[in-house]
PDB file of C-alpha atoms in Angstrom:
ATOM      1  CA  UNK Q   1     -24.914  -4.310   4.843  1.00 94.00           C
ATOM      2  CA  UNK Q   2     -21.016  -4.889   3.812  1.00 96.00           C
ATOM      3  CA  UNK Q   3     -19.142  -1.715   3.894  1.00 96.00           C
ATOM      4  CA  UNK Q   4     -15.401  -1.112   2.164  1.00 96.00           C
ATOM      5  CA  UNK Q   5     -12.756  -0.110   4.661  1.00 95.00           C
ATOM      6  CA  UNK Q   6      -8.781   0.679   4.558  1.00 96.00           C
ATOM      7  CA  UNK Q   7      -7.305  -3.405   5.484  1.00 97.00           C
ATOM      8  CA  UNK Q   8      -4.032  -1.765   5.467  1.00 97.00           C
ATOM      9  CA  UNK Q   9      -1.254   0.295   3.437  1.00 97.00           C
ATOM     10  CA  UNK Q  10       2.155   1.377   2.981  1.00 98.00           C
ATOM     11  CA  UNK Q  11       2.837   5.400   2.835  1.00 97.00           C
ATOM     12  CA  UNK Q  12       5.204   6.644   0.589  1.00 98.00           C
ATOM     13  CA  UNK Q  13       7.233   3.900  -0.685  1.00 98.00           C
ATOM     14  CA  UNK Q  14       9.630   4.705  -3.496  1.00 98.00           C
ATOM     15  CA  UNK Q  15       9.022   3.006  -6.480  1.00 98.00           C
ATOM     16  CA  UNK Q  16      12.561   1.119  -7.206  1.00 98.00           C
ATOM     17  CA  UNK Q  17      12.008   0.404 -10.657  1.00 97.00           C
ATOM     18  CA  UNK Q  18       9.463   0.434 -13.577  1.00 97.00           C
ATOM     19  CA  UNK Q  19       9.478  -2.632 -16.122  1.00 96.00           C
ATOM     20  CA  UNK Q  20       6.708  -2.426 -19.277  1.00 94.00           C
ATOM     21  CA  UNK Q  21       8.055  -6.021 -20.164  1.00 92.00           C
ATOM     22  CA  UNK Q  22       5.976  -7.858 -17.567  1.00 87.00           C
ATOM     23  CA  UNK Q  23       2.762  -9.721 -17.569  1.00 79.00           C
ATOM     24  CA  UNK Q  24       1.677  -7.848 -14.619  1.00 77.00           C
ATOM     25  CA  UNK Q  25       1.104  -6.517 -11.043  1.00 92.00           C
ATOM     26  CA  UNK Q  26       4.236  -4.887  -8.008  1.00 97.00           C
ATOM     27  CA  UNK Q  27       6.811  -6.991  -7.108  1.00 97.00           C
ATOM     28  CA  UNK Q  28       7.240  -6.342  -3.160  1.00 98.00           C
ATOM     29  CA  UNK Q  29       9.548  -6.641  -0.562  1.00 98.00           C
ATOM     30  CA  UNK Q  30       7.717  -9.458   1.339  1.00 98.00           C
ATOM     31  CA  UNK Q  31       8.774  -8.029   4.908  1.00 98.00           C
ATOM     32  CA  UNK Q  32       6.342  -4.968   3.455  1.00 98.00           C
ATOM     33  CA  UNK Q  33       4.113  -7.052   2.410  1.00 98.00           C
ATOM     34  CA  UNK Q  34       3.400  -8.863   5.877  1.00 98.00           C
ATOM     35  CA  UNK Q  35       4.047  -5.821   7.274  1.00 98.00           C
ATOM     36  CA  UNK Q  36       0.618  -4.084   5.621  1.00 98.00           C
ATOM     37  CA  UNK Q  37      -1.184  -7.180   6.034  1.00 98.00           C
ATOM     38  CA  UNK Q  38      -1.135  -7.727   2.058  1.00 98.00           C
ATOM     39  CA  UNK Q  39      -1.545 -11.257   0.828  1.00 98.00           C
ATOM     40  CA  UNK Q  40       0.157 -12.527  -2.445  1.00 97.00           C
ATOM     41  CA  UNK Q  41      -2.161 -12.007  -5.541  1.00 97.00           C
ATOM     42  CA  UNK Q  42      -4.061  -9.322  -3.428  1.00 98.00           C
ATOM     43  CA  UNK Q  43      -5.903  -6.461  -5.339  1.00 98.00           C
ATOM     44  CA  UNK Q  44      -4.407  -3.228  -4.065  1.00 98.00           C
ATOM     45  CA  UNK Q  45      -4.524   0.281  -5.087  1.00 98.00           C
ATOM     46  CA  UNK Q  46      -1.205   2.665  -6.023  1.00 98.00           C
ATOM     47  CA  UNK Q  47      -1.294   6.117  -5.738  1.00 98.00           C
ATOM     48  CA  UNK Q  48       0.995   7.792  -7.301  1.00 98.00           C
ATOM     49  CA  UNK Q  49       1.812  10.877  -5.021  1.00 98.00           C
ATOM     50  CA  UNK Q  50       4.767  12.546  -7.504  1.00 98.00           C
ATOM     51  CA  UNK Q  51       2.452  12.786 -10.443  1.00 98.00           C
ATOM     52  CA  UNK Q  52      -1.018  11.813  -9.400  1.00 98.00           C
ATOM     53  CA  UNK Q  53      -1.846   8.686 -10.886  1.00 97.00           C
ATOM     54  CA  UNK Q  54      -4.157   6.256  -9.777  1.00 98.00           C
ATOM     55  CA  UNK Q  55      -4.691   2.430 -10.651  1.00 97.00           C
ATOM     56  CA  UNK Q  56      -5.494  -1.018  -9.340  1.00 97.00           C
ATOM     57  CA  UNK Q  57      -3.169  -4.073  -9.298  1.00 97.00           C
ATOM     58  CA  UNK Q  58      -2.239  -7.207  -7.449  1.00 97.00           C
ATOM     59  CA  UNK Q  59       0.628  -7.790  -4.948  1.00 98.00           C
ATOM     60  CA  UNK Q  60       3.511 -10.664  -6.009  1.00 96.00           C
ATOM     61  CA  UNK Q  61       6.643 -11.195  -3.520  1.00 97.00           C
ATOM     62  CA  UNK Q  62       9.900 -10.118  -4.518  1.00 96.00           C
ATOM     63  CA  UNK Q  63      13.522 -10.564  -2.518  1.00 97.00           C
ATOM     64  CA  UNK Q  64      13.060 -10.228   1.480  1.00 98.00           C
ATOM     65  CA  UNK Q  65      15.172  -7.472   2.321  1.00 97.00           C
ATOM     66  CA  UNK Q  66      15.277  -5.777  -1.023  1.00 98.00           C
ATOM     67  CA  UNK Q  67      12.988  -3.036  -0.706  1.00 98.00           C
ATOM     68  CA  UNK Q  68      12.043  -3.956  -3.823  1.00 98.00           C
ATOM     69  CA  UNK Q  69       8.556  -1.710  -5.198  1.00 98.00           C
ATOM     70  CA  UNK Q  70       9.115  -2.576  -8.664  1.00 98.00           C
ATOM     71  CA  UNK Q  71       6.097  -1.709 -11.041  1.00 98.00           C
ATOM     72  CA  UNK Q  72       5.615  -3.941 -13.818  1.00 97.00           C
ATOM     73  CA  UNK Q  73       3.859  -4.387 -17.084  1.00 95.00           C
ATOM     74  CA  UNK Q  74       1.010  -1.820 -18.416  1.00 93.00           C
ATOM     75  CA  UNK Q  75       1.323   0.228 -14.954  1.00 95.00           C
ATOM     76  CA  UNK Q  76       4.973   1.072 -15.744  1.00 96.00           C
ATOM     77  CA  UNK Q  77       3.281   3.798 -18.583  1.00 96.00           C
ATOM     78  CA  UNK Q  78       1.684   5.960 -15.346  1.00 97.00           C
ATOM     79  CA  UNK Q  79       4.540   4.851 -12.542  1.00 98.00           C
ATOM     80  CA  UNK Q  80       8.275   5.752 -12.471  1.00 98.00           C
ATOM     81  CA  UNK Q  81      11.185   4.297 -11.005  1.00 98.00           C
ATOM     82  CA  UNK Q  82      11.989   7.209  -8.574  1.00 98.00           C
ATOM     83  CA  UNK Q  83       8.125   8.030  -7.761  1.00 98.00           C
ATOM     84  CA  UNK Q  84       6.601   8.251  -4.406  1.00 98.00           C
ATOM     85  CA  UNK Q  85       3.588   5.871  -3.835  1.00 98.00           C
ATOM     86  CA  UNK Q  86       0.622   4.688  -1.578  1.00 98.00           C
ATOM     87  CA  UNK Q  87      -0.324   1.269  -1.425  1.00 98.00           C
ATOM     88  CA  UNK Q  88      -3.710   0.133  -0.145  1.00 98.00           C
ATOM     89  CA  UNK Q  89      -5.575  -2.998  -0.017  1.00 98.00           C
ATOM     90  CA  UNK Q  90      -9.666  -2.629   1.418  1.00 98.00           C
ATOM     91  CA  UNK Q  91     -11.910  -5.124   2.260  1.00 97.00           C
ATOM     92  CA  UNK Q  92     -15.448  -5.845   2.570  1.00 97.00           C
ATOM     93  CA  UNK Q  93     -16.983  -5.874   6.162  1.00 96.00           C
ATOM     94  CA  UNK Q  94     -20.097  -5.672   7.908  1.00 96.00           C
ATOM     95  CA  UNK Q  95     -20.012  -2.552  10.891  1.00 93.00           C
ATOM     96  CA  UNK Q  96     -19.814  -5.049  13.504  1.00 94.00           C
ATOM     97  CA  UNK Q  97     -16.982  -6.049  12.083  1.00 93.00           C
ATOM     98  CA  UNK Q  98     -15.043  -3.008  11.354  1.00 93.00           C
ATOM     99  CA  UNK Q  99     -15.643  -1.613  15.065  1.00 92.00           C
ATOM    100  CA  UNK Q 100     -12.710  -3.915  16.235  1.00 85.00           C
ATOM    101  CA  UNK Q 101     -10.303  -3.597  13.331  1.00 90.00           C
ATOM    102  CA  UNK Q 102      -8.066  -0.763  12.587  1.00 93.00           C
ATOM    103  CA  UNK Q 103      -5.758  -1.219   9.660  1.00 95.00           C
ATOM    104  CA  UNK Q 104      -2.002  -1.686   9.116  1.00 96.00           C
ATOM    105  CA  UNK Q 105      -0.521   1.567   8.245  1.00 97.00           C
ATOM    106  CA  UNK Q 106       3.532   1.035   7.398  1.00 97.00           C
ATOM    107  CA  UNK Q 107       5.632   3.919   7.277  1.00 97.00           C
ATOM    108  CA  UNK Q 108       8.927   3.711   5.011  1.00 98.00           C
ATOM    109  CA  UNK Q 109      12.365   5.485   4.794  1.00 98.00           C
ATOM    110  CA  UNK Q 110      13.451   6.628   0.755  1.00 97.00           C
ATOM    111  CA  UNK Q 111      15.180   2.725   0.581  1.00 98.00           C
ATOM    112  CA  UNK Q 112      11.478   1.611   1.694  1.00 98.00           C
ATOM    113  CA  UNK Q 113      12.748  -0.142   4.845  1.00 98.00           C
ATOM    114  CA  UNK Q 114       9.942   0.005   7.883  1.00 98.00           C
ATOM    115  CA  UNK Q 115      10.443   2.695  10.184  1.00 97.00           C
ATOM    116  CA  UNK Q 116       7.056   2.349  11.793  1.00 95.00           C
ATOM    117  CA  UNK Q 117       3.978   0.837  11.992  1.00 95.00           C
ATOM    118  CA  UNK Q 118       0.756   2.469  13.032  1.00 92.00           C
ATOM    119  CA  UNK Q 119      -3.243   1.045  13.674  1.00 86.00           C
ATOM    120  CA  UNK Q 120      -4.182   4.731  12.545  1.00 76.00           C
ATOM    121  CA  UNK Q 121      -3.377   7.665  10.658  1.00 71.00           C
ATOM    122  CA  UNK Q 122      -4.451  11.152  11.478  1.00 68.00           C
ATOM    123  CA  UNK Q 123      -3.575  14.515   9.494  1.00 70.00           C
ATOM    124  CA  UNK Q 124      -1.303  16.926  11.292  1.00 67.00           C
ATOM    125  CA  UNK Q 125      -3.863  19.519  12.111  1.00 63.00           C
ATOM    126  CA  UNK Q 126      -6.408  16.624  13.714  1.00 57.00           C
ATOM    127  CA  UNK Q 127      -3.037  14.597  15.442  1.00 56.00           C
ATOM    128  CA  UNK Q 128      -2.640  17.505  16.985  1.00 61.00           C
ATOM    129  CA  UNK Q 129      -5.810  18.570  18.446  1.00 59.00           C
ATOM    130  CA  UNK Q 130      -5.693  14.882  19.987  1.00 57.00           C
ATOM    131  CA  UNK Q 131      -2.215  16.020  21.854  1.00 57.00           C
TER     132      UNK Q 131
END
């Protein structure tokens, strides 16, 4: 049995601009998007954490360096230039598999620029019962 787990994701990027007039899909920083594992033309999930929205999409490169998190086309109705947002791309894998894997988890300053990268995430009040 194939079961869907986090591949990896980037926490709390700033969106750095919205654009309706586009085909499709986020434009991304490419150093993010090695960073998280993505591959261009990967399905990943955005989740908007300033107003809740929610939607599927698929990763293109933009500028290395830039920053760039630049929503485009239909999303640009439920995503804002200025908006906080989780990116996450799963994947398909049997148990076997997923026992030796942990994901990519990149974490970004406000000009989405890596400050760290994790194989785990863990809320506050669990982090802390580990220290």
């Amino acid at each position: 049995m194939l079961r869907h787990f986090l591949l990896g994701k980037i926490h709390r990027a700033t969106v750095t601009r919205a654009s309706l007039d586009y085909v499709g899909s986020i434009t991304l920083d490419p150093l993010l998007i090695e960073a998280a594992g993505f591959l261009e033309n990967e399905k990943i999930d955005i989740y908007d954490v300033t107003n809740g929205s929610r939607l599927s999409t698929y990763v293109i490169p933009g500028i290395p360096g830039s920053g760039e998190v630049g929503i485009n086309g239909a999303a640009a109705h439920l995503v804002d230039a200025g908006d906080l947002v989780i990116l996450a791309a799963y994947g398909w894998m049997s148990e076997e598999e997923a026992q030796g894997r942990l994901p990519k988890v990149v974490f970004v300053d406000a000009q989405n620029r890596i400050t760290s990268k994790e194989s785990q995430e863990r809320t506050p009040a669990v982090a802390n019962a580990f220290a």
